[in-house]
Coordinates of C-alpha atoms in Angstrom, one line a residue:
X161 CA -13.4 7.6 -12.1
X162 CA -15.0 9.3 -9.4
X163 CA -16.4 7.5 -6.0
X164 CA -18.5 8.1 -3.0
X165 CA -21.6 10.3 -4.3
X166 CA -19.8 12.8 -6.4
X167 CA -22.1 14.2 -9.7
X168 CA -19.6 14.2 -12.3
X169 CA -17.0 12.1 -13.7
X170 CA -13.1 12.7 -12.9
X171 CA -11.8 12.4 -16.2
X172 CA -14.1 13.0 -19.3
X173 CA -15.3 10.3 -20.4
X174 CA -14.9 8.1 -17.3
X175 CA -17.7 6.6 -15.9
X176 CA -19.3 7.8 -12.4
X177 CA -19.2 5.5 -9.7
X178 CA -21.3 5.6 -6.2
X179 CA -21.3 3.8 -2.9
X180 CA -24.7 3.0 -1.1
X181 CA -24.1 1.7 3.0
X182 CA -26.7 0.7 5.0
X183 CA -25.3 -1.4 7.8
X184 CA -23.6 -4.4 6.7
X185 CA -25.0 -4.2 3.1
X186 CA -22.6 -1.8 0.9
X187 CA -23.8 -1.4 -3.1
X188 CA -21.4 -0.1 -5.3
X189 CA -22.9 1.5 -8.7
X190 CA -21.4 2.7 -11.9
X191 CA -22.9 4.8 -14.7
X192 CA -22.7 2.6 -18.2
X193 CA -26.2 0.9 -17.5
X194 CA -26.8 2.0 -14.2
X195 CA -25.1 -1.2 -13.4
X196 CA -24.4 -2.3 -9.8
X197 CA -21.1 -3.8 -9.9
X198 CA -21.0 -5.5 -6.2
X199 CA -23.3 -6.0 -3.7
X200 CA -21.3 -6.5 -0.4
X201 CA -23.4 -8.5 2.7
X202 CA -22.7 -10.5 5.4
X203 CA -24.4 -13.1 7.6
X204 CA -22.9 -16.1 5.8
X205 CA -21.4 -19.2 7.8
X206 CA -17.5 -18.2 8.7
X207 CA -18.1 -14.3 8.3
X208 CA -16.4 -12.5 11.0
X209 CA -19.4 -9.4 11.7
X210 CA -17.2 -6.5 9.8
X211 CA -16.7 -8.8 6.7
X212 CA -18.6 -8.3 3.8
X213 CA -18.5 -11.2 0.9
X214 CA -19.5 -9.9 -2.9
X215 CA -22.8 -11.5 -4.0
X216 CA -23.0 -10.6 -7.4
X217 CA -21.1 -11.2 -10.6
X218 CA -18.9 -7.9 -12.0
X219 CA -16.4 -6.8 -14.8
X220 CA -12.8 -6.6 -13.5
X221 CA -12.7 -3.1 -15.3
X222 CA -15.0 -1.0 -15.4
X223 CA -14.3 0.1 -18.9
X224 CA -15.8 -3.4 -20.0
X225 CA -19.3 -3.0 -19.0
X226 CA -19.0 -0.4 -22.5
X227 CA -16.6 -2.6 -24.3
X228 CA -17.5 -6.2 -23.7
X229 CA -20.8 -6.2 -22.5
X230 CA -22.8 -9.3 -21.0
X231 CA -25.6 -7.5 -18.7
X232 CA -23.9 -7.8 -15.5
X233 CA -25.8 -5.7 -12.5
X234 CA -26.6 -3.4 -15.7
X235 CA -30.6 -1.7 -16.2
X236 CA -31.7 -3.7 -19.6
X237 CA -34.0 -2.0 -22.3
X238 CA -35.9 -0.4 -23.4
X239 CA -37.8 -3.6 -23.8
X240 CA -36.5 -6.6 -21.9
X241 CA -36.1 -10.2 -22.8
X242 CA -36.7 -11.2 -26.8
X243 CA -38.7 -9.5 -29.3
X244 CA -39.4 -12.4 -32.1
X245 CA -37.3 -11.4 -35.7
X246 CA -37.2 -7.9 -34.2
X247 CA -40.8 -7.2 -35.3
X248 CA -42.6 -4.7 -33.8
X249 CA -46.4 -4.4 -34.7
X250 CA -47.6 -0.8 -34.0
X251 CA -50.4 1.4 -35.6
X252 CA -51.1 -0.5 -38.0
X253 CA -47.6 -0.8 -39.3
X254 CA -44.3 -3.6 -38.5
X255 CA -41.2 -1.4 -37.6
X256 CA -37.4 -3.1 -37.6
X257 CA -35.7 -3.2 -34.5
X258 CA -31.9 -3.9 -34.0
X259 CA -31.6 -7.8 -34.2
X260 CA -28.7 -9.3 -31.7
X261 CA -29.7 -13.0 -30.9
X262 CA -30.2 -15.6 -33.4
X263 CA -32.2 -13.0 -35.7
X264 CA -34.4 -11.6 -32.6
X265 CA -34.1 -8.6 -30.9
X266 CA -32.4 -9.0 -27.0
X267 CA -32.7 -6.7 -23.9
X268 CA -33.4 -3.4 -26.6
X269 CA -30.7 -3.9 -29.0
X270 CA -26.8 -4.4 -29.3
X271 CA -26.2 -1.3 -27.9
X272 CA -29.2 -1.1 -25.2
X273 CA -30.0 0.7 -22.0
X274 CA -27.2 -1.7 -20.3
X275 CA -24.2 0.1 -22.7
X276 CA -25.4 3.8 -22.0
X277 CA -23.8 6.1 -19.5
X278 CA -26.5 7.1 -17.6
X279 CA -26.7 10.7 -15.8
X280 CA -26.7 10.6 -11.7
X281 CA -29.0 13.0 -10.7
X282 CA -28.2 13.1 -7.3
X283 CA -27.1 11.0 -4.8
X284 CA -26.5 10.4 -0.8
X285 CA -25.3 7.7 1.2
X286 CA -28.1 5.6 1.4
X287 CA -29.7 6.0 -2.4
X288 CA -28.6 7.4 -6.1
X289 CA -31.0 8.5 -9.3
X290 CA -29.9 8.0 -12.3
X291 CA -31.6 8.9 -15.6
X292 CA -31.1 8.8 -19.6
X293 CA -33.1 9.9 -22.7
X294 CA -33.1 7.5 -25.3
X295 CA -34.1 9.2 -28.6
X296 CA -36.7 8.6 -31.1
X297 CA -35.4 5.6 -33.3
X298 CA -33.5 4.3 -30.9
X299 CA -32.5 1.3 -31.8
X300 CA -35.5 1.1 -34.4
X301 CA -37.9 2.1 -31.3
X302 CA -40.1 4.9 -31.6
X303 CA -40.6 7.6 -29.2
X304 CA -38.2 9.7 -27.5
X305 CA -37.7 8.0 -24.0
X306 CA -37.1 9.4 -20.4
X307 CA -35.8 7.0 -18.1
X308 CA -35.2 6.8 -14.3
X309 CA -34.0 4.4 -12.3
X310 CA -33.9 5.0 -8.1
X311 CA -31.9 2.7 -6.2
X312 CA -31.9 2.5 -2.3
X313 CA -30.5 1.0 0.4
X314 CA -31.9 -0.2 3.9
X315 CA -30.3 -2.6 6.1
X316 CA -31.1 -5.9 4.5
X317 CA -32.6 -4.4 1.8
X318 CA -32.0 -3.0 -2.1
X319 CA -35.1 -1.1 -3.6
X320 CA -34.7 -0.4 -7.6
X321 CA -37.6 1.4 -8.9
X322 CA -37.7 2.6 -12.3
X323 CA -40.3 5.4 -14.1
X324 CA -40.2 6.3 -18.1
X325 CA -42.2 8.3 -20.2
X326 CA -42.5 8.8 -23.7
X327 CA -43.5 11.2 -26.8
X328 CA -45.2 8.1 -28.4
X329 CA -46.2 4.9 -28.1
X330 CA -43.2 2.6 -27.7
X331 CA -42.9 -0.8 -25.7
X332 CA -40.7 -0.4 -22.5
X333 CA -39.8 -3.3 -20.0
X334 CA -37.0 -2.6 -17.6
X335 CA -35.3 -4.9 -15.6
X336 CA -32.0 -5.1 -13.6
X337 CA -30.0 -8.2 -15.0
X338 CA -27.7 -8.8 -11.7
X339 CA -26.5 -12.2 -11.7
X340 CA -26.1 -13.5 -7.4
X341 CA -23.7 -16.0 -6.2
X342 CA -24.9 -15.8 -2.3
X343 CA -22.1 -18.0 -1.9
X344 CA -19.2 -15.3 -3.3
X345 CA -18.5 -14.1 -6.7
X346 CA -16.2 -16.2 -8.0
X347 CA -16.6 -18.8 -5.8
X348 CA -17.1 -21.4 -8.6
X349 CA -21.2 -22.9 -9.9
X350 CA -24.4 -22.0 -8.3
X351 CA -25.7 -25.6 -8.7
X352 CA -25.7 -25.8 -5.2
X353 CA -27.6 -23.2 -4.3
X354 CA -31.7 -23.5 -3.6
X355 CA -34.1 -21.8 -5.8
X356 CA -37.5 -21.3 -5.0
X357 CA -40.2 -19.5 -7.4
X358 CA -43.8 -18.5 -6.2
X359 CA -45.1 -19.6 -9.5
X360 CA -47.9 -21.9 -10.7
X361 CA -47.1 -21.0 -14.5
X362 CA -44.1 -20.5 -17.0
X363 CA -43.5 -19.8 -20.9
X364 CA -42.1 -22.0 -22.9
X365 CA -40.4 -21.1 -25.5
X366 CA -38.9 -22.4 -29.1
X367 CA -35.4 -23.5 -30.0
X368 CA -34.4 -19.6 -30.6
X369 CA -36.0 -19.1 -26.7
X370 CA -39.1 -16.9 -28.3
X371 CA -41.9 -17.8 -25.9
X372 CA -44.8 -20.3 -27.9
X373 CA -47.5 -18.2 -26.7
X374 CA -48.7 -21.1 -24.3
X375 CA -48.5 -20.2 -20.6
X376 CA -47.9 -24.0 -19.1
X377 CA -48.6 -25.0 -16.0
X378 CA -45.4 -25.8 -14.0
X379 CA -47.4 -29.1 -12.3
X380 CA -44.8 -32.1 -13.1
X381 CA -42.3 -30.3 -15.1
X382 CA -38.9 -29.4 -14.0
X383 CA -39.8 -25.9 -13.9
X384 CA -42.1 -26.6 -10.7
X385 CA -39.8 -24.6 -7.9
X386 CA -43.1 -23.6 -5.7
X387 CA -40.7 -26.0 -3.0
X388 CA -37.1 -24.8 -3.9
X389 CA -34.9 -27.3 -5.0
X390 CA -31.1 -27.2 -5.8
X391 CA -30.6 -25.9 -8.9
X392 CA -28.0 -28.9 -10.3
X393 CA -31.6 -31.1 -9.8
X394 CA -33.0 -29.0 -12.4
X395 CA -29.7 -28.4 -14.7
X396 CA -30.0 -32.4 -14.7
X397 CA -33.2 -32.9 -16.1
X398 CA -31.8 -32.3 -19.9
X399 CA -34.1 -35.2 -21.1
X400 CA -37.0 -32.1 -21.0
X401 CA -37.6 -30.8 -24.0
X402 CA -37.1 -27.0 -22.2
X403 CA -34.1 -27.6 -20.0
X404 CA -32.4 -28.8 -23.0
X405 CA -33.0 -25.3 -24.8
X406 CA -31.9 -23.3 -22.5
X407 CA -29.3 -25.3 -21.5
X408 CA -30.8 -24.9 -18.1
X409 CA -33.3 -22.5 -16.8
X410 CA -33.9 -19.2 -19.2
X411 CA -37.8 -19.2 -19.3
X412 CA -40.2 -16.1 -17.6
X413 CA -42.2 -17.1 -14.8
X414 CA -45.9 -15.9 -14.4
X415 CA -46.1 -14.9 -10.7
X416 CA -49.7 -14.5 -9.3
X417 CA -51.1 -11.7 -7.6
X418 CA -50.7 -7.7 -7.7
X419 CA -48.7 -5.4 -6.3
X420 CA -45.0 -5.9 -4.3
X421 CA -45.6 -9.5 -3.7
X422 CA -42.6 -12.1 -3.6
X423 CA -41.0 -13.7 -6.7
X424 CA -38.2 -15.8 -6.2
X425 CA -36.1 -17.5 -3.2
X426 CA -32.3 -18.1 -3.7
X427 CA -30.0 -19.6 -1.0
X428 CA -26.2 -20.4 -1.1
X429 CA -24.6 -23.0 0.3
X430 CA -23.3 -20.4 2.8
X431 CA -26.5 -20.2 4.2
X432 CA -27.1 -16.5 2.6
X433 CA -30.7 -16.2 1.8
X434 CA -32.2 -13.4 -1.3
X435 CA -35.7 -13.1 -1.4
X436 CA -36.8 -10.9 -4.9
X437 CA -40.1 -8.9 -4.6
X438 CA -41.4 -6.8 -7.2
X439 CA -45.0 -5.6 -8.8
X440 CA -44.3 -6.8 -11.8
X441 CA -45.8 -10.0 -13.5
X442 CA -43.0 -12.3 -13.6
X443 CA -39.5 -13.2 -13.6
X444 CA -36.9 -14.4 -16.0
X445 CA -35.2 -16.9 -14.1
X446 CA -31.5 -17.4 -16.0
X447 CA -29.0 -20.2 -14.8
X448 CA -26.2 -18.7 -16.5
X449 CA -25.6 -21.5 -19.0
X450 CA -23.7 -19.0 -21.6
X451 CA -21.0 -18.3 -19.6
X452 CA -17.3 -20.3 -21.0
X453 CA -14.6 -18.6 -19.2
X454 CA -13.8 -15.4 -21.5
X455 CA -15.1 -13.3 -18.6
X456 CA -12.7 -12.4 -15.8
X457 CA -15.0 -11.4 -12.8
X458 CA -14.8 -8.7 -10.4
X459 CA -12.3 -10.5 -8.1
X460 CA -9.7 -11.8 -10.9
X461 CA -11.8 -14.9 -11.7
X462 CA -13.0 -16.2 -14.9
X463 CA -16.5 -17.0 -15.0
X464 CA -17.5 -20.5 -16.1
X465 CA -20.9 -22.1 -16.7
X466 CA -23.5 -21.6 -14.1
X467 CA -21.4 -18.9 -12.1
X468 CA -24.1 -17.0 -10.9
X469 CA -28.5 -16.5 -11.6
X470 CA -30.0 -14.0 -13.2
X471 CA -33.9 -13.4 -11.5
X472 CA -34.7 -10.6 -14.1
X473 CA -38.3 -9.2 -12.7
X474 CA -40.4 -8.0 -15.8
X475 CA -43.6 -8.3 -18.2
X476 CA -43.8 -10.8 -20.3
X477 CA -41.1 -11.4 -23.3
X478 CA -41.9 -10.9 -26.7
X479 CA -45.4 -9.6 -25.5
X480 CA -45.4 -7.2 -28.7
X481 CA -46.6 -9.9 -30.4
X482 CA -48.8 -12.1 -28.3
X483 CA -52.2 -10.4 -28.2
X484 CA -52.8 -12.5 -25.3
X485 CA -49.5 -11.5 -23.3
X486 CA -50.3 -8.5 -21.0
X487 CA -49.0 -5.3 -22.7
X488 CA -46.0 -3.7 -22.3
X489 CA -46.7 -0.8 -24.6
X490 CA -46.3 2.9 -22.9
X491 CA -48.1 5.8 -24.5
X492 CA -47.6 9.6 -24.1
X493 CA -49.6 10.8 -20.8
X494 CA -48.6 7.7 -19.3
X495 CA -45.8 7.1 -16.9
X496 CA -44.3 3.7 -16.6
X497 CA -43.6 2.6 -12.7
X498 CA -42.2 -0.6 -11.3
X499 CA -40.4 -1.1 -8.0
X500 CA -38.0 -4.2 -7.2
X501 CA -36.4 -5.1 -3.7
X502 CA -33.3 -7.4 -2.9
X503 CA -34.5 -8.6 0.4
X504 CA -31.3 -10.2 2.1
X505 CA -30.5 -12.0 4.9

């Protein structure tokens, strides 16, 4: 395993790691998904000034984020979210995609974007490039696919911005599916914790979580975060139809607007604050229902339900087949951009 910003791994067949400091904020990055692994800041109630505290969830090994899986800090894709029975409508034609979740395709496959080592292009203290070709038939996709994915540091501040092209049309939606407890990884549920969304609308979805098709407005549901709320408020609401299928909250947001505008609002108990920005349309907002204790964390801990949320900045799931979803389809001559920032304080 190599650190710091070294190009190449160690040992064949060990994954590349990289360490990104901008003042108090440290970002530590491996190569199987382009994860990030920890996300070290300070500022919380009780921190002495040269303590960082780890605000997202990580594998214990880094060998795991091949071998067990689960998304953590990892690039998903090529498409994010759920694609209904795996079908993919193009040309005139349905073509089969990998099917991982109750019949339905999730995050591009079983072994997606998240389970590939990626190759750093280059690297300095401050920011890595990472990049990957996924081939044509990847994971039933067509299209050979060139990925990038940029991450920067700032003090305060992590910018992920991602570019792809293709050889032929082919659906792409990347996100980074980090999961934040401001309050510490492993430091038990984020029920506590307040979560805001800049959001007048949401998708709901069916019992398998593929969206209706009906963009609902979020006026007197539980979904309604345009005043944060603690998120145990909403986990308690399981007499809506919605919370109950998800267990929680696992439903994409429609965010108004264009361009870098804010998302989402999450603050810990510790008084850490994460705004999400991004250009895209919406967020996936995840409360981290699945997790049952088989993970053991970064720190030694095991993961339990509600350990940390996922605020997945993307295009609209299972758009593929919702002519009235915006399109997420990328065709040759085209280059897909989108640019997300951790804003932390």
């Amino acid at each position: 395993m190599s650190t710091g910003t070294g190009t190449e791994p160690s040992v064949p067949g060990d994954p590349t790691t990289v360490t990104l400091t901008a003042g108090d904020l440290q970002v530590a990055l491996v190569s199987t998904g382009a994860a990030v692994t920890r996300l070290l800041v300070g500022g919380g109630s009780g921190d002495a000034p040269e303590e960082g505290v780890n605000v997202v969830l990580g594998h214990q090994h880094l060998s795991s984020y091949r071998e067990v899986g689960g998304y953590l800090g990892t690039v998903v894709g090529r498409c994010a979210n759920r694609i209904d029975g795996g079908r993919l409508p193009l040309g005139g034609t349905t073509r089969q995609l990998v099917r991982n979740d109750r019949g339905n395709t999730l995050h591009g496959g079983s072994d997606g974007l998240d389970r590939r080592e990626w190759r750093l292009e280059g690297a300095t203290g401050t920011e890595a490039t990472w990049s990957l070709t996924s081939p044509d038939g990847d994971q039933g996709f067509p299209g050979t696919l060139q990925v990038r994915v940029r991450y920067a540091v700032a003090p305060g501040v992590v910018s992920i911005e991602y570019t792809a092209t293709t050889d032929a049309p082919t659906p792409v939606n990347l996100t980074n599916h980090a999961f934040f407890a401001l309050d510490g990884e492993g430091a038990g549920d984020t029920g506590g914790h307040l979560l805001g969304v800049d959001a007048d609308a949401y998708l709901p979805t069916r019992e398998d979580q593929i969206p209706t098709g009906e963009v609902r407005d979020v006026e007197g549901t539980p979904f309604d975060l345009r005043e944060a709320a603690e998120v145990s408020t909403v986990l308690a609401e399981d007499d809506d139809e919605q919370v109950r299928i998800a267990g929680g909250i696992d439903h994409h947001y429609v965010v108004p607007g264009e361009g870098l505008r804010r998302h989402a609002t999450l603050v810990g108990r510790s008084g850490r604050r994460l705004e999400v920005w991004s250009d895209q349309r919406g967020i996936q907002v995840y409360t981290g229902a699945h997790f049952d204790g088989t993970l053991r964390g970064t720190s030694g801990s095991v993961y339990q339900r509600g350990a940390g949320i996922a605020l997945e900045t993307q295009g609209y799931p299972d758009a593929v087949n919702h002519e009235s979803f915006p399109s997420v389809l990328l065709r040759p001559g085209q280059t897909y951009r989108s640019r997300t920032e951790w804003h932390l304080t």
